[in-house]
mmCIF file of C-alpha atoms in Angstrom:
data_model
loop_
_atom_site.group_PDB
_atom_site.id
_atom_site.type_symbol
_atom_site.label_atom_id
_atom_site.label_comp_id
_atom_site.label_asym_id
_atom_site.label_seq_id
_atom_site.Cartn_x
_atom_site.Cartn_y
_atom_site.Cartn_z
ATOM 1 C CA UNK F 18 -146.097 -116.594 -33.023
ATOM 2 C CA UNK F 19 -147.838 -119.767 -31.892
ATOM 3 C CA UNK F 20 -151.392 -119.712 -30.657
ATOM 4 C CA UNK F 21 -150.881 -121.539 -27.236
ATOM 5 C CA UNK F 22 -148.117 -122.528 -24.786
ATOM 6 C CA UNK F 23 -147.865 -126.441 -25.654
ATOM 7 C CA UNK F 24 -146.259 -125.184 -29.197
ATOM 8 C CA UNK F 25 -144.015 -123.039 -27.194
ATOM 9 C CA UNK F 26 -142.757 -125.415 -25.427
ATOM 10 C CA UNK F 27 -142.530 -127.633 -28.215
ATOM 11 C CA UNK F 28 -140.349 -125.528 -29.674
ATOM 12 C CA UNK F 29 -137.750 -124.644 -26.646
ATOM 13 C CA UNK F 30 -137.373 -128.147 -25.988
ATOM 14 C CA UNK F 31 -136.417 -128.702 -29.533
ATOM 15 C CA UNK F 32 -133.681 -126.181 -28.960
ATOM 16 C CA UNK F 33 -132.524 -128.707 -26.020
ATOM 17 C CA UNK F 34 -132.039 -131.414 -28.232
ATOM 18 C CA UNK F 35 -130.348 -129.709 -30.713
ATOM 19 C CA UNK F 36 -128.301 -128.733 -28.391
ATOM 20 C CA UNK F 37 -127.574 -132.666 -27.723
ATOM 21 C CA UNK F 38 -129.352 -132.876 -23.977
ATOM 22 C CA UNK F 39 -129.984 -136.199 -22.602
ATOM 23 C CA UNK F 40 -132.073 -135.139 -19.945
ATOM 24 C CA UNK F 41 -134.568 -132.473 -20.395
ATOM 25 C CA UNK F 42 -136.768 -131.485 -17.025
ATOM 26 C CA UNK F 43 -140.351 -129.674 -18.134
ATOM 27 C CA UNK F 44 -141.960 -128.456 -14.996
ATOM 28 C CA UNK F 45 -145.834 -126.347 -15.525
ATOM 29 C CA UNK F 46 -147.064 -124.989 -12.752
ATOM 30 C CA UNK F 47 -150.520 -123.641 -11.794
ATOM 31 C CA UNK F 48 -150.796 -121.594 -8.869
ATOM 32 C CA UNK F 49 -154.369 -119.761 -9.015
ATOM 33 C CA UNK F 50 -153.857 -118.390 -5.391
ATOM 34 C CA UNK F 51 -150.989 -115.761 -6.470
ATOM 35 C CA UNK F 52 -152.426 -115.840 -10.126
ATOM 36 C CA UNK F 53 -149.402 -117.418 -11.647
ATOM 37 C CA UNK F 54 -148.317 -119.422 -14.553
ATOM 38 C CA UNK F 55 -144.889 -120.723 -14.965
ATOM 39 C CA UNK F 56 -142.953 -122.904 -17.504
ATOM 40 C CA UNK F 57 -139.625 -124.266 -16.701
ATOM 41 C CA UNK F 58 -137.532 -125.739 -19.577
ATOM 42 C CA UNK F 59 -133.978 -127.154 -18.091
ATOM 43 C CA UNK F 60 -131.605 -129.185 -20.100
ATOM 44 C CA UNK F 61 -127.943 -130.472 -19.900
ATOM 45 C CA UNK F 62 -127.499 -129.979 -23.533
ATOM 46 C CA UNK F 63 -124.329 -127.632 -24.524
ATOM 47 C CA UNK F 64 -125.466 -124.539 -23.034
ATOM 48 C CA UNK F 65 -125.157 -120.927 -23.798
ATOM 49 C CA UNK F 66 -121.976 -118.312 -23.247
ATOM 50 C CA UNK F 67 -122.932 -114.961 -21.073
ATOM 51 C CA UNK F 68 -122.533 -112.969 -24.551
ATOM 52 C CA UNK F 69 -124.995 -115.652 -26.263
ATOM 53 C CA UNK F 70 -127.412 -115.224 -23.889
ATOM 54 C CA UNK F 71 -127.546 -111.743 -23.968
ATOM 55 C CA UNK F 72 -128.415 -112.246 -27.531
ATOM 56 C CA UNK F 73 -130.835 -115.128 -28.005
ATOM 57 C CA UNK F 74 -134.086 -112.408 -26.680
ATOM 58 C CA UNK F 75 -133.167 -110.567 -30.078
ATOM 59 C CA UNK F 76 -134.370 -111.914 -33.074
ATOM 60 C CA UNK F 77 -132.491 -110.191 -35.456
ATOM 61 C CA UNK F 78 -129.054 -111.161 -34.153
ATOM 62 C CA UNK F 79 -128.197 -113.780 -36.482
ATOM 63 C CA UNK F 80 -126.718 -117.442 -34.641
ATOM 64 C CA UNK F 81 -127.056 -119.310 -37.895
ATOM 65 C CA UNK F 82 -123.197 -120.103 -38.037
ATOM 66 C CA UNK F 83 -122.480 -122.713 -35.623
ATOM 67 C CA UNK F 84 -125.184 -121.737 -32.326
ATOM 68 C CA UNK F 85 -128.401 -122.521 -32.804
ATOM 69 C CA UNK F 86 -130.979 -120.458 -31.701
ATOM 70 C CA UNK F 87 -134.178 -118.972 -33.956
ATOM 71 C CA UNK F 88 -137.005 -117.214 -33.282
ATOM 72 C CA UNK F 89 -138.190 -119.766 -30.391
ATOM 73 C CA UNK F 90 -137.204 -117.235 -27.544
ATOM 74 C CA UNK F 91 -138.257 -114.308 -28.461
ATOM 75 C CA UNK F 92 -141.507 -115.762 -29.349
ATOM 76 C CA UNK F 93 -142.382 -117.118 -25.915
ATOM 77 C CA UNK F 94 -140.476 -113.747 -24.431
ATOM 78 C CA UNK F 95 -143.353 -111.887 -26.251
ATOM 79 C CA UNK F 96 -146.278 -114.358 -25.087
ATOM 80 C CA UNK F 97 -144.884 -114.287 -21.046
ATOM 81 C CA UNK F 98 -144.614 -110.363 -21.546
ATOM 82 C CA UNK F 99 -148.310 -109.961 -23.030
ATOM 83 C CA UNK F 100 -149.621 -111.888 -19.926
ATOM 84 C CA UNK F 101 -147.629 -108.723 -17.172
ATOM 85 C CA UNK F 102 -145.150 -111.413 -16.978
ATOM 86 C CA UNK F 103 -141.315 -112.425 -17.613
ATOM 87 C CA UNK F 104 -138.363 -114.883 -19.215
ATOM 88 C CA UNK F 105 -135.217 -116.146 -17.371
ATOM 89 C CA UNK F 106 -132.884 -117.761 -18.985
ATOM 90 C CA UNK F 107 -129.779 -119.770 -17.550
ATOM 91 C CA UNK F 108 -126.647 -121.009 -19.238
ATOM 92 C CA UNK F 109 -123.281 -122.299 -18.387
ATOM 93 C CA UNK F 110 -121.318 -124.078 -21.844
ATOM 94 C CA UNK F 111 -120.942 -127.453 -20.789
ATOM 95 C CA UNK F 112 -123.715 -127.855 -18.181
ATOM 96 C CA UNK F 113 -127.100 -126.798 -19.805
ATOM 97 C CA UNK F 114 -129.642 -124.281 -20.326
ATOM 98 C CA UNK F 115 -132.524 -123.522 -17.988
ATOM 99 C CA UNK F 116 -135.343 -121.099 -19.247
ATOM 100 C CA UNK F 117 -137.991 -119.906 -16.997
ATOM 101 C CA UNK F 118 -141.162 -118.334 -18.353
ATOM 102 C CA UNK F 119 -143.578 -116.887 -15.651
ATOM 103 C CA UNK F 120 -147.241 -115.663 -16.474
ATOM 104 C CA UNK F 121 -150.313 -113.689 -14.728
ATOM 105 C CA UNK F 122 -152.189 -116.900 -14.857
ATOM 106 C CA UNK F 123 -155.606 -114.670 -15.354
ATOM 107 C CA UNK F 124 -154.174 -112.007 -18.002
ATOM 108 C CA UNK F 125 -156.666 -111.818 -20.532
ATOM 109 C CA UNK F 126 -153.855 -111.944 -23.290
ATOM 110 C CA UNK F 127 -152.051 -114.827 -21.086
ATOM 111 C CA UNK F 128 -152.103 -117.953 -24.058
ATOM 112 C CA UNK F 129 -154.002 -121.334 -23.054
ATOM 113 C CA UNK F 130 -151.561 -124.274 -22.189
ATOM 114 C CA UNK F 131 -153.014 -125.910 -25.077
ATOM 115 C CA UNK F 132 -152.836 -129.700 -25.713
ATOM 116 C CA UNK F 133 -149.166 -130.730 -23.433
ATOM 117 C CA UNK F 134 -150.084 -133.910 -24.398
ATOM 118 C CA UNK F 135 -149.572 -133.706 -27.481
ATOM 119 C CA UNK F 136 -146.346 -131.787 -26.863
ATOM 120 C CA UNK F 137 -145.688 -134.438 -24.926
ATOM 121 C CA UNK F 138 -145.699 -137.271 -27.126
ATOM 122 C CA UNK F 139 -144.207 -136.048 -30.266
ATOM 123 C CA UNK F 140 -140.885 -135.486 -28.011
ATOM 124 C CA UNK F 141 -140.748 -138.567 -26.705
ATOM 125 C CA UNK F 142 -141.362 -140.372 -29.665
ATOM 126 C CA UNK F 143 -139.458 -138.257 -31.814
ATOM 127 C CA UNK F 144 -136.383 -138.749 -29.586
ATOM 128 C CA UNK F 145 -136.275 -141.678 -27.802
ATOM 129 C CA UNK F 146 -132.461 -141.269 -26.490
ATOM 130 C CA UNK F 147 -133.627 -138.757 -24.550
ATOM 131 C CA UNK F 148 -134.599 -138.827 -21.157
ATOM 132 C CA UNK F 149 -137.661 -136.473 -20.181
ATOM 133 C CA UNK F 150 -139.289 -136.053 -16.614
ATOM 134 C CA UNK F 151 -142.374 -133.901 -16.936
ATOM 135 C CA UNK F 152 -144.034 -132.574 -13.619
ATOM 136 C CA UNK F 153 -147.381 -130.694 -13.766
ATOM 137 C CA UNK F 154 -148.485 -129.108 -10.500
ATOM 138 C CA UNK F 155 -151.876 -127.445 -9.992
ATOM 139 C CA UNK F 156 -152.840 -126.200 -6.778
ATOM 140 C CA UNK F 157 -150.807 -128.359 -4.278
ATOM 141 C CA UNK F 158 -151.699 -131.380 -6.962
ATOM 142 C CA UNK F 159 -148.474 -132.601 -8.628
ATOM 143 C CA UNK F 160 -148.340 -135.151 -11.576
ATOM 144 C CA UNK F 161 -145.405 -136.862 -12.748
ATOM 145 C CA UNK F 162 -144.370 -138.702 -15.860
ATOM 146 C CA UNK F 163 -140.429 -139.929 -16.285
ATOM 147 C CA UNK F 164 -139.507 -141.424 -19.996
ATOM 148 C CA UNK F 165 -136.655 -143.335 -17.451
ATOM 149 C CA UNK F 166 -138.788 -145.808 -15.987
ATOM 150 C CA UNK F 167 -140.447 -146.761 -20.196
ATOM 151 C CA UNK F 168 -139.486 -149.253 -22.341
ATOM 152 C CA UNK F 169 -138.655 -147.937 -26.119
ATOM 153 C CA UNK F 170 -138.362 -150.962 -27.897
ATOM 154 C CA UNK F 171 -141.906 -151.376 -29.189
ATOM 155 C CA UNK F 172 -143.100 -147.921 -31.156
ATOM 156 C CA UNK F 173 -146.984 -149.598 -30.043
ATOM 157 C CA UNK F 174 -146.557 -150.366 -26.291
ATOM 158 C CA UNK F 175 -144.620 -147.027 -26.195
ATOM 159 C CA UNK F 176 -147.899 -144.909 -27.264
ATOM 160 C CA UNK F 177 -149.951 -147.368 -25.098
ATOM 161 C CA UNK F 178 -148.044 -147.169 -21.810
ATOM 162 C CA UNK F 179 -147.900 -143.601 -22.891
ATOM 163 C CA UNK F 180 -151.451 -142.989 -23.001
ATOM 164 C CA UNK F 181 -152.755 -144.382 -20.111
ATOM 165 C CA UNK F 182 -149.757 -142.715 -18.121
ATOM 166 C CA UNK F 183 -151.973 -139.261 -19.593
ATOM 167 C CA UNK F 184 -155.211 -141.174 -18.362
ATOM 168 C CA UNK F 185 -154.243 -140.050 -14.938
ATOM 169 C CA UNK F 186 -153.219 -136.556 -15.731
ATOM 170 C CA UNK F 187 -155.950 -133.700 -15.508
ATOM 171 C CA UNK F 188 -157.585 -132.539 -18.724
ATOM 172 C CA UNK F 189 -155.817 -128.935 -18.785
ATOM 173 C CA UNK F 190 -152.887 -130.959 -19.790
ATOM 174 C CA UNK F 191 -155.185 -133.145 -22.692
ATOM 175 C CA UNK F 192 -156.919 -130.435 -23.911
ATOM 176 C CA UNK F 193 -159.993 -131.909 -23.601
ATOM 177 C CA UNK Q 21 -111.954 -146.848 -11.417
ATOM 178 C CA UNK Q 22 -114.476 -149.527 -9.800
ATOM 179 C CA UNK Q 23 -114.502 -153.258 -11.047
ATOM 180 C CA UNK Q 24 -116.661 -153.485 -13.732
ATOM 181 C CA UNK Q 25 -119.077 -156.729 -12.969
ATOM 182 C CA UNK Q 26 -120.777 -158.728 -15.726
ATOM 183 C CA UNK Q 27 -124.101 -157.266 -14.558
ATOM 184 C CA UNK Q 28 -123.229 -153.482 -15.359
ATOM 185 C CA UNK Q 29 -122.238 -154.130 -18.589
ATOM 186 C CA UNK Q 30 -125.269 -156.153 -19.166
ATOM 187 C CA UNK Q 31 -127.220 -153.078 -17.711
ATOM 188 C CA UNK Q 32 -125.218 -150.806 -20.476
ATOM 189 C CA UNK Q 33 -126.045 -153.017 -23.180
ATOM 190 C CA UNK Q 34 -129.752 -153.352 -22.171
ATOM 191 C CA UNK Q 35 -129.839 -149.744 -22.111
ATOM 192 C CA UNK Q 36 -127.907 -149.105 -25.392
ATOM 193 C CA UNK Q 37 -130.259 -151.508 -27.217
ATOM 194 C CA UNK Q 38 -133.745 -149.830 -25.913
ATOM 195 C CA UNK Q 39 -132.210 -146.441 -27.018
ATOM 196 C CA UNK Q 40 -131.052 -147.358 -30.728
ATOM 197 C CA UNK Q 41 -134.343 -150.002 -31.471
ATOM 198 C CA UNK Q 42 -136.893 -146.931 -32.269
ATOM 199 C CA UNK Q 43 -134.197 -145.169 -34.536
ATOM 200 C CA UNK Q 44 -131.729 -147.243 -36.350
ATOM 201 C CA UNK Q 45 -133.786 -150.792 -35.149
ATOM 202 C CA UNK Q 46 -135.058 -153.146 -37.446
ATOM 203 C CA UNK Q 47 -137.247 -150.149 -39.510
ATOM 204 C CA UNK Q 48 -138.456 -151.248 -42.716
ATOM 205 C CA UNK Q 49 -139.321 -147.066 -43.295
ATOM 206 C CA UNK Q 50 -138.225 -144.113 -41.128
ATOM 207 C CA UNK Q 51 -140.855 -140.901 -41.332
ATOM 208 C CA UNK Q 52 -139.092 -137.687 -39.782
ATOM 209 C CA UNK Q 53 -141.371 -134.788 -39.150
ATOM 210 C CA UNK Q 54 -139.785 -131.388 -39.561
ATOM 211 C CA UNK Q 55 -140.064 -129.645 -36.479
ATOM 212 C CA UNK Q 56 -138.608 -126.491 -36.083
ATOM 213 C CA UNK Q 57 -140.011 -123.301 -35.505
ATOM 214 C CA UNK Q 58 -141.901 -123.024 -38.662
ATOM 215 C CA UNK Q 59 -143.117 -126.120 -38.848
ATOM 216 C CA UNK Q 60 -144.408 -126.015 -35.612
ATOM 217 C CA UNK Q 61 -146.030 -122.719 -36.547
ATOM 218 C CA UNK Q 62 -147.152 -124.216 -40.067
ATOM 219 C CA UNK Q 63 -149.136 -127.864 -37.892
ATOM 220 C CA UNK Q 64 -146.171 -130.457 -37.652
ATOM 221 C CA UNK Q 65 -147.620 -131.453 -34.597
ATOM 222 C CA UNK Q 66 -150.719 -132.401 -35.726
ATOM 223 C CA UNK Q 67 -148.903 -134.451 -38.590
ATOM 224 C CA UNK Q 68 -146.458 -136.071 -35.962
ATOM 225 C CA UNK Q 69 -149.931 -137.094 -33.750
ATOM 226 C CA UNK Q 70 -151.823 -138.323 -37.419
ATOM 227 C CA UNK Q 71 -148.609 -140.449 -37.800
ATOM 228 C CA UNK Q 72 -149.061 -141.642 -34.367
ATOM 229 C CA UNK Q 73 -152.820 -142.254 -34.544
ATOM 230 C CA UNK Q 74 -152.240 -144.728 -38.265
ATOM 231 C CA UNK Q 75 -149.667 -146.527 -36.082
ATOM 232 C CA UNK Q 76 -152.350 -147.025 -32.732
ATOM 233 C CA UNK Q 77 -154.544 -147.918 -35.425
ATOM 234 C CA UNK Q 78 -152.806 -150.703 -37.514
ATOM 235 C CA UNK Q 79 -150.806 -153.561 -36.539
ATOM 236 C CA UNK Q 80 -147.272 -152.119 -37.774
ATOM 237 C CA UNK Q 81 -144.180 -152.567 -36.255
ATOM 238 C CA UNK Q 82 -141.152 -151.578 -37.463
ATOM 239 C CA UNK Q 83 -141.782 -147.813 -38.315
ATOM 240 C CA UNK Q 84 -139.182 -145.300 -36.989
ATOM 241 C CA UNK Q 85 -140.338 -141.937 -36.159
ATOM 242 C CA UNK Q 86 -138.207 -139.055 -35.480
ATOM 243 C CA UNK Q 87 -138.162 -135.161 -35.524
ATOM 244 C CA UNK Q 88 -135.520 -132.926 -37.448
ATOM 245 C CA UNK Q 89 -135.557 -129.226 -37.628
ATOM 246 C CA UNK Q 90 -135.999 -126.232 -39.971
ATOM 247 C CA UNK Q 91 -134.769 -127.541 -43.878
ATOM 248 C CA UNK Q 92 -134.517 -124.179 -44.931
ATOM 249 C CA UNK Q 93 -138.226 -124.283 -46.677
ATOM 250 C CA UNK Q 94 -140.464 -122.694 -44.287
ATOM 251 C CA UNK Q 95 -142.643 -121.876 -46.715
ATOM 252 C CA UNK Q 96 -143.725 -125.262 -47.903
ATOM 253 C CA UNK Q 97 -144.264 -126.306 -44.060
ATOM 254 C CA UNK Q 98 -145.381 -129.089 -42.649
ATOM 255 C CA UNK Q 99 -142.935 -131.030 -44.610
ATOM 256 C CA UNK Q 100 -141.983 -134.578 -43.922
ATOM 257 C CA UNK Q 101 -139.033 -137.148 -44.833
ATOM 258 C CA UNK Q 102 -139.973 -140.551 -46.020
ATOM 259 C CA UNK Q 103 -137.137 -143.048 -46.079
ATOM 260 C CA UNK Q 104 -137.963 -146.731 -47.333
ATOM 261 C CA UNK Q 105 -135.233 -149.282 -46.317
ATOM 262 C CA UNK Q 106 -132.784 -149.290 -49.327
ATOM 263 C CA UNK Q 107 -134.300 -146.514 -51.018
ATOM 264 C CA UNK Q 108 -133.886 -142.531 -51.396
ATOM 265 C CA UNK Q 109 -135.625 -140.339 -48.843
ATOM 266 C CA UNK Q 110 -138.867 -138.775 -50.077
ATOM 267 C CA UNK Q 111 -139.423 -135.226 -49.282
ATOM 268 C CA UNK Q 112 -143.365 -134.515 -48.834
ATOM 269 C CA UNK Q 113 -144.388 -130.781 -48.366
ATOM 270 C CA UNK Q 114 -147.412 -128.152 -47.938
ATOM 271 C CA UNK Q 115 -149.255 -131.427 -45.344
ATOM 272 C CA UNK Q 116 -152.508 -131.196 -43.997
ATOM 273 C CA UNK Q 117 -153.689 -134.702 -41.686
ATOM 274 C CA UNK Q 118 -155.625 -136.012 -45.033
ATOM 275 C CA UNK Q 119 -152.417 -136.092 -46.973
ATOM 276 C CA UNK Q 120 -150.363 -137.390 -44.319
ATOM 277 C CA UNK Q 121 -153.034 -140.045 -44.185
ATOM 278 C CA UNK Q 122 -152.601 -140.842 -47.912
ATOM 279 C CA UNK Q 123 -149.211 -140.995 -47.476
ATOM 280 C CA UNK Q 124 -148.846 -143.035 -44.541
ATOM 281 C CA UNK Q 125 -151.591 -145.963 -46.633
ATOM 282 C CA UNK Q 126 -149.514 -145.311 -49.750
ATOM 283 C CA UNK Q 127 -145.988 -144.716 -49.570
ATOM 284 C CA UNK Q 128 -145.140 -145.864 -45.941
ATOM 285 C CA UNK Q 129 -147.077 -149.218 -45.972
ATOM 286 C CA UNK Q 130 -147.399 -150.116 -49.868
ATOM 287 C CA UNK Q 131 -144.121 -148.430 -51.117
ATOM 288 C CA UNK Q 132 -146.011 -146.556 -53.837
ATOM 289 C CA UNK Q 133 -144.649 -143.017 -53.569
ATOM 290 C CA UNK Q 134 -147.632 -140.078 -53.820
ATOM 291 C CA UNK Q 135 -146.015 -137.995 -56.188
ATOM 292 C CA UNK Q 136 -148.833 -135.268 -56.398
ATOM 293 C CA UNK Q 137 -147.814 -134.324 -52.791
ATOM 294 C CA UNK Q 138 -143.555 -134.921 -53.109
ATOM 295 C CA UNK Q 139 -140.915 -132.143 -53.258
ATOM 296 C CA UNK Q 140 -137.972 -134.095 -54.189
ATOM 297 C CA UNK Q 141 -136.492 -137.045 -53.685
ATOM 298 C CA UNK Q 142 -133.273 -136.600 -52.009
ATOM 299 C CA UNK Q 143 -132.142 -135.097 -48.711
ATOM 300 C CA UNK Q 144 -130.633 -131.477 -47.594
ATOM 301 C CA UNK Q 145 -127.759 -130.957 -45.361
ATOM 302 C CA UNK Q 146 -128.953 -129.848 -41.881
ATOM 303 C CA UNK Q 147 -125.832 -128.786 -39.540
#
């Protein structure tokens, strides 16, 4: 179990890439008004059969030979369900994977979003054939970052441009 | 199928290039983080950002960094790859941000491997 919800996501988009996506859409949003929290992980990797995702909630099922799915999901299906809240997950085999997590943003067990940031940056570094458009909205206040529009050739400007594309982002995101 | 014009394949080739630089690019070393589930549980994110921070800090260029998933040795997590141009992959486990430190001064710039901190050197099958 990880301590906050930047690991978790960490994780699940992991999953995505394994799953050879190209495009990976991470959407957090913050709505205090109706008290909610949700994460939304979509991908066009492979995707999941009907029977798989039946399956991938359970951690015992084994998917070692040939899927790939560990104990990712059910982690994050036990930290949305602590918080009086609830995981979606959507799969077509060819097309992609979309996994919703939804929260009661002020559930005392609900997990902090921890550092994104950090998240953040070890994806995109990590994989830079992949394409990854992050959108963080808080109250009506939407921030936007799209790997697209960087250049990857330099590891240094990369983390530069990178960083002061965070500078504007609010510090729930940064952990700070 | 549309006329391909000189400019699109231009574009493709542009794009190709700024895809494959960071990971098969002119890298003198290549340090993969292990980032699976455990991993992640056991700090690899922390070592991936330590990684990042030696690189903001120095003047080095041509260091690729990547992510792989579980090895199979949860146990010995955060665990780390170290591949030297020419040379075997070195398999650091059990990290904490000092080691990863040491190795990064050590092994990734000066080529001297840290052997108190090394597994193996070699590399494991991941499918």
């Amino acid at each position: 179990m990880f301590e906050d919800l930047s690991l978790h996501i960490l994780d699940i988009v992991e999953n995505s890439i394994r799953a050879e996506a190209k495009n990976i859409k991470i959407k957090i949003t913050e709505n205090l008004e109706k008290d909610l929290l949700s994460i939304e992980i979509e991908d066009d990797g492979k995707g999941m059969n009907e029977e798989m995702v039946k399956k991938v909630l359970d951690p015992f099922v084994t998917t070692k030979s040939g899927h790939k799915v560990g104990l990712g999901l059910p982690f994050l299906a036990q930290a949305s369900k602590m918080a009086n809240g609830n995981i979606f997950i959507k799969s077509k085999p060819g097309k992609g994977t979309k996994i919703t997590a939804v929260f009661q943003h002020s559930h005392i067990d609900r997990q902090p979003l921890g550092d994104i940031k950090e998240t953040l940056m070890t994806l995109i570094i990590g994989n830079p054939e992949v394409n990854f458009i992050f959108t963080y909205r808080r109250n009506g206040k939407k921030y936007h970052l799209d790997t697209k529009k960087l250049s990857k050739n330099n590891l240094k400007n990369l983390l530069n441009n990178l960083n002061k594309i965070f500078e504007n982002f609010p510090r729930e995101v940064k952990n700070e | 199928m549309p006329k391909l014009k000189l400019e699109d394949l231009q574009k493709i080739k542009e794009k190709v290039r700024r895809e494959t630089v960071l990971r098969e690019g002119a890298g003198k070393a290549k340090i993969t983080v292990h980032m699976g589930t455990c991993g992640i549980a056991a700090g690899a994110r922390k070592i991936m950002s330590v990684i990042l921070e030696e690189i903001e800090k120095r003047d080095v260029k041509d260091i690729i960094v990547t992510t792989s998933g579980c090895a199979g040795l949860c146990s010995r997590e955060p665990m780390i790859t170290v591949e030297l141009l020419g040379k075997a992959p070195v398999k650091y486990v059990d990290l904490t941000e000092d080691k990863m430190r040491r190795i990064f001064e050590e092994h990734v710039l000066n080529g001297k491997i840290v052997k108190e901190y090394m597994l193996a050197i070699g590399s494991e099958r991941v499918d």
